[in-house]
Short mmCIF file of C-alpha atoms in Angstrom, two decimals:
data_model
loop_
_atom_site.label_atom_id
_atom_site.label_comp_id
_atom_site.label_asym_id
_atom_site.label_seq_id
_atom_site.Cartn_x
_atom_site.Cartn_y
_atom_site.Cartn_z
CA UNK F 22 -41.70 -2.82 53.29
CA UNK F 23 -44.05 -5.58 53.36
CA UNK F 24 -44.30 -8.52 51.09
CA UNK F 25 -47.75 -7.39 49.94
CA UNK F 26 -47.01 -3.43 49.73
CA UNK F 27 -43.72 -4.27 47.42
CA UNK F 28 -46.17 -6.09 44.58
CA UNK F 29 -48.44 -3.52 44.52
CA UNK F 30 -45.36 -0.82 44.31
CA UNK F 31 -44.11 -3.17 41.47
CA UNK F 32 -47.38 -3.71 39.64
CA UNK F 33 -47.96 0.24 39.44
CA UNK F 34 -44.37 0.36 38.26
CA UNK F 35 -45.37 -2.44 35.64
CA UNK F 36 -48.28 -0.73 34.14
CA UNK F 37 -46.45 2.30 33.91
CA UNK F 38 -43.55 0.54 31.53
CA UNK F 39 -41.19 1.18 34.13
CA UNK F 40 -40.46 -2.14 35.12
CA UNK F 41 -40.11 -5.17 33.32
CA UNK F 42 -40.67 -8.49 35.12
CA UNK F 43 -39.65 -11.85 34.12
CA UNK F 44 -39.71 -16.00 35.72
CA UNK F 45 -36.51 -17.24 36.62
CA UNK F 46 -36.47 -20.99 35.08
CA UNK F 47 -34.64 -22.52 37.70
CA UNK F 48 -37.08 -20.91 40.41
CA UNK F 49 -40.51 -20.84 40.13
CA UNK F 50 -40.89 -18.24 42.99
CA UNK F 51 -38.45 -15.72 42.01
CA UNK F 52 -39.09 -13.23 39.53
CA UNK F 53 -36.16 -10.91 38.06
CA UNK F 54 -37.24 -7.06 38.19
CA UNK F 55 -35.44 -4.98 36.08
CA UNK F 56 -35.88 -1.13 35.32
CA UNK F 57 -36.71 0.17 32.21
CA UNK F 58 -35.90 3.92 31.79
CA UNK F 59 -36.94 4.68 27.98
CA UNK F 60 -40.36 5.83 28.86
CA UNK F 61 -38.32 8.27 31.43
CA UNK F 62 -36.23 9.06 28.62
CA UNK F 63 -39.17 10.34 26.16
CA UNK F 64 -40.88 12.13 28.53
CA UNK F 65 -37.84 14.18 29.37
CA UNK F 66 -37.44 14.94 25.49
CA UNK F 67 -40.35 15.83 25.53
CA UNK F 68 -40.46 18.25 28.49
CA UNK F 69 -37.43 19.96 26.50
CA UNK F 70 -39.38 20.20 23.91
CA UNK F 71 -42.14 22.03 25.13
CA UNK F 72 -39.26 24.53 27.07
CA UNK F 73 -38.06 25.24 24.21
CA UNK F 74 -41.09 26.53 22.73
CA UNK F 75 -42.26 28.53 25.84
CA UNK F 76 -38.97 29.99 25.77
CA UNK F 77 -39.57 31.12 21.89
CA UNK F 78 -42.64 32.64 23.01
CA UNK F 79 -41.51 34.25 26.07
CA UNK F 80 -38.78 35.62 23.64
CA UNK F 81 -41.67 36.94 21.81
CA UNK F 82 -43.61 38.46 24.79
CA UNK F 83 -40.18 40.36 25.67
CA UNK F 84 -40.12 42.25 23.08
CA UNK F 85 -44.18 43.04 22.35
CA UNK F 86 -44.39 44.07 25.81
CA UNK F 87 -40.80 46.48 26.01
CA UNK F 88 -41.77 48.04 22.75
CA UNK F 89 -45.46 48.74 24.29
CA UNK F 90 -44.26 50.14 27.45
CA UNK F 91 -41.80 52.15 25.90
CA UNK F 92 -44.19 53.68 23.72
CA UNK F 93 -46.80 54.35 26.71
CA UNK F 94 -44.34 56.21 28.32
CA UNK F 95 -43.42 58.90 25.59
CA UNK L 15 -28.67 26.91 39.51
CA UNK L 16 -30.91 23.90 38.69
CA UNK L 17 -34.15 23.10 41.17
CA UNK L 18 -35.23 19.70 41.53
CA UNK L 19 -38.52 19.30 40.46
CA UNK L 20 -41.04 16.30 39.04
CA UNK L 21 -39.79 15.37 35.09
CA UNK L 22 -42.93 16.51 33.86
CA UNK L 23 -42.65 19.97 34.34
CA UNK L 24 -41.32 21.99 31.80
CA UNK L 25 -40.16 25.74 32.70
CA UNK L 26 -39.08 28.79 30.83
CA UNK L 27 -37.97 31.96 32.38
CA UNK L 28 -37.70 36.06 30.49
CA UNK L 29 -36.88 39.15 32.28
CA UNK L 30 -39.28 42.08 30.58
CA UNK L 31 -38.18 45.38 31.70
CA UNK L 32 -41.37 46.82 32.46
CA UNK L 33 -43.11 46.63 35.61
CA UNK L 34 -45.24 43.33 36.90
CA UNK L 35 -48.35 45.57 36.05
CA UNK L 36 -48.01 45.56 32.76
CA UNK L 37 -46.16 42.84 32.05
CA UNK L 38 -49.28 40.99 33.84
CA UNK L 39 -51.88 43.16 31.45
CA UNK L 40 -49.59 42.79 28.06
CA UNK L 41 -49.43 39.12 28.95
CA UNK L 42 -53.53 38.73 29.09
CA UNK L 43 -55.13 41.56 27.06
CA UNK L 44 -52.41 41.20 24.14
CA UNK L 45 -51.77 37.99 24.07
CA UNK L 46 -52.62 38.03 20.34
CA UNK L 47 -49.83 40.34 19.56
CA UNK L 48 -47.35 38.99 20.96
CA UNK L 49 -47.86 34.77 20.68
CA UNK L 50 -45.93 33.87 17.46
CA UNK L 51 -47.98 32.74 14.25
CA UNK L 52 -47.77 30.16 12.16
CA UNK L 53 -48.53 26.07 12.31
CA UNK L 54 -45.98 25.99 15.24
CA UNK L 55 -47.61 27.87 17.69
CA UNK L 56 -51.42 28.28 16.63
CA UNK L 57 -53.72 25.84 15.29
CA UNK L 58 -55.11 28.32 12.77
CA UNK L 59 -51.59 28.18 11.36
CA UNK L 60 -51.71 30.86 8.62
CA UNK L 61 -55.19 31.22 8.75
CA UNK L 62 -56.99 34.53 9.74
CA UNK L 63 -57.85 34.58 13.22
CA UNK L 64 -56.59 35.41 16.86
CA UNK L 65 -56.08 33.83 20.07
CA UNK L 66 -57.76 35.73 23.33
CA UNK L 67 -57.53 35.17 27.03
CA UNK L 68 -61.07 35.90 28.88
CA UNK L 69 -59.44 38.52 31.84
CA UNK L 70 -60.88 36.56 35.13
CA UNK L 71 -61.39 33.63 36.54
CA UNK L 72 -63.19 30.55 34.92
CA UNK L 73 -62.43 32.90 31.32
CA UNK L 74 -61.46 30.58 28.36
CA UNK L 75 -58.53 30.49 26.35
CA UNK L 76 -59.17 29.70 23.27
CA UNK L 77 -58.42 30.30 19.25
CA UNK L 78 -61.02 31.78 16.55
CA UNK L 79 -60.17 31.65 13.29
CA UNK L 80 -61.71 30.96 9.53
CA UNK L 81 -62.03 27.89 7.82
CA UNK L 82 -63.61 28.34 4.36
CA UNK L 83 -65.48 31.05 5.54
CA UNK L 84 -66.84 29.76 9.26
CA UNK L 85 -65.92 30.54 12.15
CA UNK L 86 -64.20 27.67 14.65
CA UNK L 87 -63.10 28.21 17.73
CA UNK L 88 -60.89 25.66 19.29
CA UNK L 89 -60.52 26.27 23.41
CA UNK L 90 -57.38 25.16 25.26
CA UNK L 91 -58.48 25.39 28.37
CA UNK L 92 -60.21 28.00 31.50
CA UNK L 93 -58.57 29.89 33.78
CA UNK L 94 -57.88 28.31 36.98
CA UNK L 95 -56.09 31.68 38.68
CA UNK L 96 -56.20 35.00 38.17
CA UNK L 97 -54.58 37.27 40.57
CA UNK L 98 -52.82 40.30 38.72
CA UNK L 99 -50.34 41.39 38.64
CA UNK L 100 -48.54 38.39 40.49
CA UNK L 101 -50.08 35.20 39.61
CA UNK L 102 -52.22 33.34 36.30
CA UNK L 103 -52.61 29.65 35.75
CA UNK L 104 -55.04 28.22 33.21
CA UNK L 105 -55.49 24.73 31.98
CA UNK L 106 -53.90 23.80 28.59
CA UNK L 107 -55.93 21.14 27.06
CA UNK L 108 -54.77 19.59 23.50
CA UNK L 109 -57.55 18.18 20.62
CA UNK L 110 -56.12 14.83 21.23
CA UNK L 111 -56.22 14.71 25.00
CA UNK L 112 -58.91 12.04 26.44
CA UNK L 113 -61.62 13.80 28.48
CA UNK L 114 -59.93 13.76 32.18
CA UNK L 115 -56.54 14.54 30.23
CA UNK L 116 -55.31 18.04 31.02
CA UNK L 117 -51.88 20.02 31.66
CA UNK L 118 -51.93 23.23 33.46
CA UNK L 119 -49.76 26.11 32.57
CA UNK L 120 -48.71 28.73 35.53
CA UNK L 121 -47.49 32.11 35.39
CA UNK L 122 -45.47 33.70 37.98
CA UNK L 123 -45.00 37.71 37.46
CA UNK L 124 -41.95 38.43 40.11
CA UNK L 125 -41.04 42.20 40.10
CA UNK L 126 -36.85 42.59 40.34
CA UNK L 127 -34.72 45.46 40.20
CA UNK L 128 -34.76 45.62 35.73
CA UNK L 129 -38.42 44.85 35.76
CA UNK L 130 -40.51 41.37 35.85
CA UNK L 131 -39.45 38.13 36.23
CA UNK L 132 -41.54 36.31 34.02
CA UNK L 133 -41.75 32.43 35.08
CA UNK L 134 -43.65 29.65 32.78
CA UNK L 135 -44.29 26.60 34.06
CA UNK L 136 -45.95 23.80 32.35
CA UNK L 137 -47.06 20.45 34.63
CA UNK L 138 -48.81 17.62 34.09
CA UNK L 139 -47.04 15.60 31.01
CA UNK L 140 -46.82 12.55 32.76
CA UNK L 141 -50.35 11.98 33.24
CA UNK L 142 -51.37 11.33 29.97
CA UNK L 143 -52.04 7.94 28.42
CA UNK L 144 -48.99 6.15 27.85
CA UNK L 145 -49.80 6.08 24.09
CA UNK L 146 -50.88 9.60 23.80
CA UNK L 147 -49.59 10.54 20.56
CA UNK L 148 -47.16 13.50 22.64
CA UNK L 149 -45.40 10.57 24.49
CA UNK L 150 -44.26 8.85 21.42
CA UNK L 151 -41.23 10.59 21.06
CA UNK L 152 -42.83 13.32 18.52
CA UNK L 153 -41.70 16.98 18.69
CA UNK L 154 -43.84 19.75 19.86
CA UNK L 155 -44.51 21.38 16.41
CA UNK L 156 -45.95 18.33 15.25
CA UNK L 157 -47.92 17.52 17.86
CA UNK L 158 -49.35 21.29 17.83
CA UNK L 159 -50.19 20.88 14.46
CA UNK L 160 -51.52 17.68 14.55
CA UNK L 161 -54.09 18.56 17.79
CA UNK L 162 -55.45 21.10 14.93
CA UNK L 163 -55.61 18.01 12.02
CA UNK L 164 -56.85 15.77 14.75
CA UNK L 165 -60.03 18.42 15.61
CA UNK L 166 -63.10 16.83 15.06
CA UNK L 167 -65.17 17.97 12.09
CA UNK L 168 -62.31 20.20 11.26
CA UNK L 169 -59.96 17.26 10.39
CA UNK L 170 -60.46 16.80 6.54
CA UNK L 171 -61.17 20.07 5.64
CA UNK L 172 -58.27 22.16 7.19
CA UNK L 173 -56.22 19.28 6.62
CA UNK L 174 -56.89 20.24 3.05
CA UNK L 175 -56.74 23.68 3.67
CA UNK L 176 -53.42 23.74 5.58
CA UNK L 177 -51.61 21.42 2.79
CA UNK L 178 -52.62 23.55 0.07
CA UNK L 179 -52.78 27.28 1.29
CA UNK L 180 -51.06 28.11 4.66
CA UNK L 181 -47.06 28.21 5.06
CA UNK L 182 -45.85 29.10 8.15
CA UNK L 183 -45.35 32.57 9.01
CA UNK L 184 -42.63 32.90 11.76
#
């Protein structure tokens, strides 16, 4: 990957919180590039989250549309 | 057995043992029956009212209930595909989204040997703001009750409402 290609990767990373970047004191070109995951983190609880409740209402669906059926077919 | 697939997809799976047909046309026509009550699930809450599904394409989703006696109907989103008894998708838009901000919900009816597959799948998460209040680490019932506190000139008054009258029904 090119020199220019990897700071754009990086800055899209950056804005997204998924990176964090910092100067290295003893090197004014370097910069250390670490990964942060906690955005990564919340988003997957929060994915869960919203399982969860589809899986409630699914749960609900189940049994509205067994009970209907069953009673169309008497 | 897991899939991979993109961290902001959330997926729930039911098997219904009636056939795709119905489960397709229970799923639409009755979705009012069947989509649990209460300040969890709608944002009516315990008010009067009912959700309803518009049966084609470009149809709204949306919620009508009272509020002091008027009507207010809050829409989640339009249907994006209708193609019974197999396929639905429709978008699912929150009060606190940012115009552009949306989530789409898909529906897969697969017919097995017991009955219907039924397959939820809910994309999109990640592309809203990075300080949208759902990406701050709050749980869904809050955020589903807030996108109904948050609704424009509906925010003070069934605010009011929902501290004093409703409880949720589950």
């Amino acid at each position: 990957m090119s020199r220019p290609a990897m700071s754009r990767h990086l800055r899209v990373l950056r804005r997204a919180g998924l990176v964090a970047q910092e100067a290295l004191e003893d090197d004014a070109r370097a910069r250390l590039v670490s990964l942060r995951t906690e955005p990564l983190t919340r988003l997957r609880a929060w994915v869960e989250d919203v399982e969860a409740m589809w899986a409630d209402q699914l749960e609900a669906f189940k049994v509205h549309a067994e009970r209907v059926h069953r009673r169309r077919r008497r | 057995m897991t899939a991979v697939r993109p961290g902001d997809q959330a997926r729930a799976t039911v098997l219904v043992a009636v056939p795709s047909d119905v489960a397709f046309q229970v799923f639409t026509e009755e979705i009012d029956q069947w989509w649990r009550r209460g300040l969890k699930y709608r944002v009516a809450g315990g008010n009067r009212g009912f959700i309803h599904l518009e049966p084609r394409l470009g149809g709204r989703l949306y919620e009508s209930f009272e509020v002091k006696g008027s009507t207010k109907v809050f829409e989640t989103g339009t249907v994006t595909v209708w193609e019974p008894p197999s396929r639905l998708a429709f978008e699912w838009r929150g009060v606190a989204f940012a115009p552009g901000e949306r989530t789409e919900v898909e529906v897969l009816f697969v017919p097995s040997p017991n009955g219907t597959t039924v397959t939820v799948t809910h994309r999109g998460w990640a592309s809203l703001r990075p300080d949208h209040p759902v990406r701050h680490g709050q749980d869904v019932p809050d955020f589903i009750r807030m996108t109904g506190l948050w609704w424009g000139d509906l925010m003070t008054s069934l605010r009011e409402h929902l501290a004093n009258r409703a409880r949720p029904r589950s």
